[in-house]
Amino acid sequence: MFSRSQTGSLGEEAATTYLRQNGYLICNKNWRQGRYEIDIVAQKAGITHLVEVKTRRAGSLLKPEETITPTKAAAMRKAAAAYLAQHRIMGDVEFDLVAIDLFPDGTYDLRFIPNIVEFGWR
């Protein structure tokens, strides 16, 4: 069985690998400013992708996709505004989700979900 921190680390590494294999340039991982956090910032085809990674042990009560609540979406928007202001990013921005179910043997099921959160903050 994996600890909570191991589960999160394995999920973020799997997400990074997936994104790289699919043509994304990883710009930042685990960016933080105060209480705001963005798991992965990536670029592809002129679009900045702010990627939330949610990893759950297989059999958990909630699927990773179900953890993106209105409160979480609001926090993601605030983090995005802080990141974009700090890095002076211009152009299109997209919130994506990498949802991962982690099995006890270390294998996993990964789903990439584009545009998980709509934004009207720009």
Coordinates of N, CA, C and O in Angstrom, one line a residue:
M1 N 0.8 -1.2 0.0 CA 0.0 0.0 0.0 C 0.9 1.2 0.0 O 1.9 1.3 0.7
F2 N 0.5 2.2 -0.7 CA 1.2 3.5 -0.9 C 0.7 4.5 0.2 O -0.5 4.6 0.5
S3 N 1.7 5.3 0.7 CA 1.3 6.4 1.6 C 0.6 7.5 0.8 O 0.7 7.5 -0.5
R4 N 0.0 8.4 1.4 CA -0.6 9.5 0.7 C 0.4 10.3 -0.1 O 0.1 10.7 -1.3
S5 N 1.5 10.6 0.5 CA 2.5 11.4 -0.3 C 3.1 10.6 -1.5 O 3.3 11.1 -2.5
Q6 N 3.3 9.3 -1.3 CA 3.7 8.4 -2.4 C 2.7 8.4 -3.5 O 3.1 8.4 -4.7
T7 N 1.4 8.3 -3.1 CA 0.4 8.2 -4.1 C 0.4 9.5 -4.9 O 0.4 9.5 -6.2
G8 N 0.5 10.7 -4.3 CA 0.6 12.0 -5.0 C 1.8 12.1 -5.9 O 1.7 12.5 -7.0
S9 N 2.9 11.7 -5.4 CA 4.2 11.7 -6.2 C 4.1 10.8 -7.4 O 4.5 11.3 -8.5
L10 N 3.6 9.6 -7.2 CA 3.5 8.7 -8.3 C 2.6 9.3 -9.4 O 2.8 9.2 -10.6
G11 N 1.5 9.9 -8.9 CA 0.5 10.5 -9.9 C 1.1 11.6 -10.6 O 0.9 11.7 -11.8
E12 N 1.8 12.5 -10.0 CA 2.4 13.6 -10.7 C 3.5 13.2 -11.7 O 3.6 13.8 -12.7
E13 N 4.3 12.2 -11.3 CA 5.3 11.7 -12.3 C 4.6 11.0 -13.5 O 5.0 11.2 -14.6
A14 N 3.5 10.3 -13.2 CA 2.8 9.7 -14.4 C 2.2 10.7 -15.2 O 2.2 10.6 -16.5
A15 N 1.6 11.8 -14.6 CA 1.0 12.9 -15.4 C 2.1 13.6 -16.2 O 1.9 13.9 -17.4
T16 N 3.2 13.9 -15.6 CA 4.3 14.6 -16.4 C 4.8 13.7 -17.5 O 5.0 14.2 -18.7
T17 N 4.9 12.4 -17.3 CA 5.4 11.5 -18.4 C 4.3 11.5 -19.5 O 4.7 11.7 -20.7
Y18 N 3.1 11.4 -19.2 CA 2.0 11.4 -20.2 C 2.0 12.7 -21.0 O 1.9 12.7 -22.2
L19 N 2.1 13.9 -20.3 CA 2.1 15.1 -21.0 C 3.3 15.3 -22.0 O 3.1 15.7 -23.1
R20 N 4.5 14.9 -21.5 CA 5.7 15.0 -22.4 C 5.5 14.0 -23.6 O 5.8 14.4 -24.7
Q21 N 5.0 12.8 -23.4 CA 4.8 11.9 -24.5 C 3.8 12.4 -25.5 O 3.7 11.9 -26.6
N22 N 2.9 13.3 -25.1 CA 1.9 13.8 -25.9 C 2.2 15.3 -26.4 O 1.3 16.0 -26.8
G23 N 3.4 15.6 -26.4 CA 3.9 16.9 -27.0 C 3.8 18.1 -26.2 O 3.9 19.2 -26.7
Y24 N 3.6 18.0 -24.9 CA 3.5 19.2 -24.0 C 4.9 19.5 -23.5 O 5.7 18.6 -23.2
L25 N 5.2 20.8 -23.4 CA 6.5 21.2 -22.8 C 6.2 21.6 -21.4 O 5.3 22.4 -21.1
I26 N 6.8 21.0 -20.4 CA 6.6 21.2 -19.0 C 7.4 22.5 -18.6 O 8.6 22.5 -18.7
C27 N 6.6 23.5 -18.1 CA 7.2 24.8 -17.7 C 7.5 24.8 -16.2 O 8.5 25.4 -15.8
N28 N 6.6 24.3 -15.4 CA 6.7 24.3 -14.0 C 6.0 23.1 -13.4 O 5.0 22.7 -14.0
K29 N 6.5 22.6 -12.3 CA 5.8 21.6 -11.5 C 5.7 22.1 -10.1 O 6.7 22.7 -9.6
N30 N 4.6 21.9 -9.5 CA 4.3 22.2 -8.1 C 4.6 23.7 -7.8 O 5.3 24.0 -6.8
W31 N 4.2 24.6 -8.7 CA 4.3 26.0 -8.5 C 3.5 26.5 -7.3 O 2.3 26.1 -7.2
R32 N 4.1 27.3 -6.4 CA 3.3 27.8 -5.3 C 3.6 29.3 -5.1 O 4.7 29.7 -5.3
Q33 N 2.6 29.9 -4.6 CA 2.7 31.3 -4.2 C 1.7 31.5 -3.0 O 0.5 31.4 -3.3
G34 N 2.2 31.6 -1.8 CA 1.3 31.7 -0.7 C 0.5 30.4 -0.6 O 1.1 29.3 -0.6
R35 N -0.8 30.5 -0.5 CA -1.6 29.3 -0.4 C -2.0 28.7 -1.8 O -2.7 27.7 -1.9
Y36 N -1.6 29.4 -2.8 CA -2.0 29.0 -4.2 C -1.0 28.0 -4.7 O 0.2 28.1 -4.5
E37 N -1.5 27.0 -5.5 CA -0.7 25.9 -6.0 C -1.2 25.5 -7.4 O -2.4 25.4 -7.6
I38 N -0.3 25.2 -8.3 CA -0.6 24.6 -9.6 C 0.3 23.4 -9.7 O 1.5 23.5 -9.6
D39 N -0.3 22.3 -10.0 CA 0.5 21.0 -10.0 C 1.5 21.0 -11.2 O 2.7 20.8 -11.0
I40 N 1.0 21.3 -12.4 CA 1.8 21.3 -13.6 C 1.4 22.5 -14.5 O 0.2 22.7 -14.7
V41 N 2.4 23.2 -15.0 CA 2.1 24.2 -16.0 C 2.8 23.7 -17.3 O 4.0 23.4 -17.2
A42 N 2.1 23.6 -18.4 CA 2.7 23.1 -19.6 C 2.2 24.0 -20.8 O 1.2 24.7 -20.7
Q43 N 3.0 23.9 -21.9 CA 2.7 24.6 -23.1 C 2.5 23.6 -24.2 O 3.3 22.6 -24.3
K44 N 1.5 23.9 -25.1 CA 1.4 23.1 -26.3 C 0.6 23.9 -27.3 O -0.4 24.5 -27.0
A45 N 1.2 24.0 -28.5 CA 0.5 24.8 -29.6 C 0.1 26.2 -29.2 O -1.0 26.6 -29.5
G46 N 0.9 26.9 -28.4 CA 0.7 28.2 -28.1 C -0.4 28.4 -26.9 O -0.7 29.5 -26.6
I47 N -0.8 27.3 -26.3 CA -1.7 27.4 -25.2 C -1.0 27.0 -23.9 O -0.3 26.0 -23.9
T48 N -1.3 27.8 -22.9 CA -0.7 27.5 -21.6 C -1.8 26.6 -20.9 O -2.9 26.9 -20.8
H49 N -1.3 25.4 -20.4 CA -2.2 24.4 -19.8 C -1.8 24.4 -18.3 O -0.7 24.2 -17.9
L50 N -2.8 24.7 -17.5 CA -2.7 24.6 -16.0 C -3.3 23.3 -15.6 O -4.5 23.1 -15.8
V51 N -2.5 22.4 -15.2 CA -2.9 21.0 -15.1 C -3.0 20.6 -13.6 O -2.0 20.7 -12.8
E52 N -4.2 20.2 -13.2 CA -4.4 19.7 -11.9 C -4.3 18.2 -12.0 O -4.8 17.5 -12.9
V53 N -3.5 17.6 -11.0 CA -3.4 16.1 -11.0 C -4.1 15.6 -9.8 O -3.8 16.0 -8.6
K54 N -5.0 14.7 -10.0 CA -5.7 14.1 -8.9 C -5.5 12.6 -9.0 O -5.9 11.9 -9.9
T55 N -4.9 12.0 -7.9 CA -4.6 10.6 -7.9 C -5.3 10.0 -6.7 O -5.2 10.5 -5.6
R56 N -6.0 8.9 -6.9 CA -6.7 8.2 -5.9 C -6.3 6.7 -6.0 O -6.0 6.2 -7.1
R57 N -6.2 6.1 -4.8 CA -6.0 4.7 -4.8 C -7.3 4.0 -5.4 O -8.4 4.4 -5.1
A58 N -7.1 3.0 -6.2 CA -8.2 2.3 -6.9 C -9.2 1.8 -5.8 O -8.7 1.3 -4.7
G59 N -10.4 2.0 -6.0 CA -11.4 1.6 -5.0 C -11.8 2.7 -4.1 O -12.7 2.5 -3.2
S60 N -11.3 3.9 -4.2 CA -11.6 5.0 -3.3 C -13.1 5.4 -3.5 O -13.7 5.1 -4.6
L61 N -13.7 6.0 -2.5 CA -15.1 6.4 -2.6 C -15.4 7.3 -3.8 O -16.4 7.2 -4.4
L62 N -14.5 8.3 -4.0 CA -14.7 9.3 -5.1 C -13.7 9.0 -6.2 O -12.5 8.7 -5.9
K63 N -14.1 9.2 -7.4 CA -13.2 9.2 -8.6 C -12.5 10.5 -8.5 O -13.0 11.5 -8.0
P64 N -11.3 10.6 -9.1 CA -10.5 11.8 -9.1 C -11.3 13.0 -9.7 O -11.2 14.1 -9.2
E65 N -12.0 12.7 -10.7 CA -12.8 13.7 -11.4 C -13.8 14.4 -10.5 O -14.2 15.5 -10.7
E66 N -14.3 13.6 -9.6 CA -15.4 14.1 -8.7 C -14.9 15.0 -7.6 O -15.7 15.6 -6.8
T67 N -13.6 15.2 -7.5 CA -13.0 16.1 -6.4 C -12.9 17.5 -6.9 O -12.5 18.4 -6.1
I68 N -13.2 17.8 -8.2 CA -13.2 19.2 -8.6 C -14.5 19.8 -8.3 O -15.4 19.8 -9.1
T69 N -14.6 20.3 -7.1 CA -15.8 21.0 -6.7 C -15.8 22.5 -7.0 O -14.8 23.0 -7.5
P70 N -16.9 23.2 -6.9 CA -16.9 24.6 -7.1 C -15.8 25.4 -6.3 O -15.2 26.3 -6.8
T71 N -15.6 24.9 -5.1 CA -14.6 25.5 -4.2 C -13.2 25.3 -4.8 O -12.4 26.2 -4.8
K72 N -12.9 24.1 -5.2 CA -11.7 23.8 -5.8 C -11.5 24.6 -7.1 O -10.4 25.1 -7.4
A73 N -12.5 24.7 -7.9 CA -12.5 25.4 -9.2 C -12.1 26.9 -8.9 O -11.3 27.5 -9.6
A74 N -12.7 27.5 -7.9 CA -12.4 28.9 -7.5 C -11.0 29.0 -7.1 O -10.3 30.0 -7.5
A75 N -10.5 28.0 -6.3 CA -9.1 28.1 -5.9 C -8.1 28.0 -7.1 O -7.1 28.6 -7.2
M76 N -8.5 27.1 -8.1 CA -7.7 27.0 -9.3 C -7.7 28.3 -10.1 O -6.6 28.7 -10.6
R77 N -8.8 29.0 -10.1 CA -8.8 30.3 -10.8 C -7.9 31.3 -10.1 O -7.2 32.1 -10.8
K78 N -8.0 31.4 -8.8 CA -7.1 32.3 -8.1 C -5.7 32.0 -8.3 O -4.8 32.9 -8.4
A79 N -5.3 30.7 -8.2 CA -3.9 30.3 -8.5 C -3.5 30.7 -9.9 O -2.4 31.2 -10.1
A80 N -4.4 30.5 -10.8 CA -4.1 30.8 -12.2 C -3.8 32.3 -12.4 O -2.9 32.7 -13.0
A81 N -4.7 33.1 -11.8 CA -4.5 34.6 -11.8 C -3.1 35.0 -11.3 O -2.4 35.8 -11.8
A82 N -2.8 34.4 -10.1 CA -1.5 34.7 -9.5 C -0.3 34.3 -10.4 O 0.7 35.0 -10.6
Y83 N -0.4 33.1 -11.0 CA 0.7 32.6 -11.8 C 0.8 33.5 -13.1 O 1.9 33.8 -13.5
L84 N -0.3 33.8 -13.7 CA -0.3 34.5 -15.0 C 0.3 35.9 -14.7 O 1.0 36.5 -15.6
A85 N -0.1 36.5 -13.6 CA 0.4 37.9 -13.3 C 1.9 37.8 -13.0 O 2.7 38.7 -13.5
Q86 N 2.4 36.8 -12.3 CA 3.8 36.7 -12.0 C 4.6 36.4 -13.2 O 5.7 36.9 -13.3
H87 N 4.1 35.6 -14.1 CA 4.9 35.2 -15.3 C 4.6 35.9 -16.6 O 5.1 35.7 -17.6
R88 N 3.6 36.9 -16.4 CA 3.2 37.7 -17.6 C 2.9 36.9 -18.8 O 3.3 37.1 -19.9
I89 N 2.1 35.9 -18.6 CA 1.6 35.0 -19.7 C 0.5 35.6 -20.4 O -0.5 36.1 -19.9
M90 N 0.6 35.6 -21.7 CA -0.4 36.2 -22.6 C -0.9 35.0 -23.5 O -0.2 34.0 -23.7
G91 N -2.1 35.1 -24.0 CA -2.6 34.1 -24.9 C -3.6 33.2 -24.2 O -4.0 33.5 -23.1
D92 N -3.9 32.1 -24.9 CA -5.0 31.2 -24.4 C -4.5 30.4 -23.2 O -3.3 30.0 -23.2
V93 N -5.4 30.2 -22.3 CA -5.1 29.4 -21.1 C -6.2 28.4 -20.9 O -7.3 28.7 -21.1
E94 N -5.8 27.2 -20.5 CA -6.7 26.1 -20.3 C -6.5 25.4 -19.0 O -5.3 25.1 -18.7
F95 N -7.6 25.0 -18.3 CA -7.4 24.2 -17.1 C -7.7 22.8 -17.5 O -8.8 22.4 -18.0
D96 N -6.8 21.9 -17.3 CA -6.9 20.5 -17.6 C -6.8 19.6 -16.3 O -6.2 20.1 -15.3
L97 N -7.3 18.4 -16.4 CA -7.2 17.5 -15.3 C -6.5 16.2 -15.8 O -6.9 15.7 -16.8
V98 N -5.6 15.7 -15.0 CA -5.1 14.3 -15.2 C -5.6 13.6 -14.0 O -5.2 13.8 -12.8
A99 N -6.5 12.6 -14.2 CA -7.1 11.8 -13.2 C -6.5 10.4 -13.2 O -6.4 9.8 -14.3
I100 N -6.0 10.0 -12.1 CA -5.3 8.7 -12.0 C -5.9 7.8 -10.9 O -6.0 8.3 -9.8
D101 N -6.2 6.6 -11.3 CA -6.5 5.5 -10.3 C -5.3 4.7 -10.2 O -4.8 4.1 -11.2
L102 N -4.7 4.6 -9.0 CA -3.5 3.9 -8.7 C -3.8 2.5 -8.0 O -4.6 2.5 -7.0
F103 N -3.3 1.5 -8.6 CA -3.6 0.1 -8.1 C -2.5 -0.3 -7.2 O -1.3 0.2 -7.3
P104 N -2.7 -1.3 -6.3 CA -1.7 -1.7 -5.3 C -0.4 -2.2 -5.9 O 0.6 -2.0 -5.2
D105 N -0.5 -2.7 -7.1 CA 0.8 -3.2 -7.7 C 1.6 -2.1 -8.4 O 2.6 -2.4 -9.0
G106 N 1.1 -0.9 -8.3 CA 1.9 0.3 -8.9 C 1.4 0.6 -10.3 O 1.8 1.7 -10.8
T107 N 0.5 -0.2 -10.9 CA 0.0 0.2 -12.2 C -1.1 1.2 -12.0 O -1.6 1.4 -10.8
Y108 N -1.5 1.9 -13.1 CA -2.5 2.9 -12.9 C -3.3 3.1 -14.2 O -2.9 2.6 -15.3
D109 N -4.5 3.7 -14.0 CA -5.3 4.1 -15.1 C -5.3 5.6 -15.1 O -5.7 6.2 -14.1
L110 N -4.9 6.2 -16.2 CA -4.8 7.6 -16.4 C -5.8 8.2 -17.4 O -5.9 7.6 -18.5
R111 N -6.4 9.2 -17.0 CA -7.4 9.9 -17.9 C -7.0 11.4 -18.0 O -6.9 12.0 -17.0
F112 N -6.8 11.9 -19.2 CA -6.6 13.3 -19.4 C -7.9 14.0 -19.8 O -8.6 13.6 -20.8
I113 N -8.3 15.0 -19.1 CA -9.6 15.6 -19.3 C -9.3 17.1 -19.5 O -9.0 17.9 -18.6
P114 N -9.4 17.6 -20.8 CA -9.2 19.0 -21.1 C -10.3 19.9 -20.6 O -11.5 19.4 -20.5
N115 N -10.0 21.1 -20.4 CA -11.0 22.1 -20.0 C -11.9 21.7 -18.9 O -13.1 21.9 -19.0
I116 N -11.3 21.2 -17.8 CA -12.1 20.7 -16.7 C -12.8 21.8 -16.0 O -13.9 21.6 -15.4
V117 N -12.2 23.0 -16.0 CA -12.8 24.2 -15.3 C -12.9 25.3 -16.3 O -12.0 25.6 -17.0
E118 N -14.1 25.9 -16.4 CA -14.2 27.1 -17.3 C -13.8 28.3 -16.5 O -13.9 28.3 -15.3
F119 N -13.3 29.2 -17.2 CA -12.9 30.4 -16.5 C -13.4 31.7 -17.2 O -13.6 31.7 -18.3
G120 N -13.7 32.7 -16.4 CA -14.2 33.9 -16.9 C -13.4 35.1 -16.2 O -13.9 36.1 -16.0
W121 N -12.2 34.7 -15.8 CA -11.4 35.7 -15.0 C -10.5 36.5 -15.8 O -9.7 37.3 -15.3
R122 N -10.4 36.3 -17.1 CA -9.5 37.1 -17.9 C -10.2 38.0 -18.8 O -11.2 37.9 -19.4

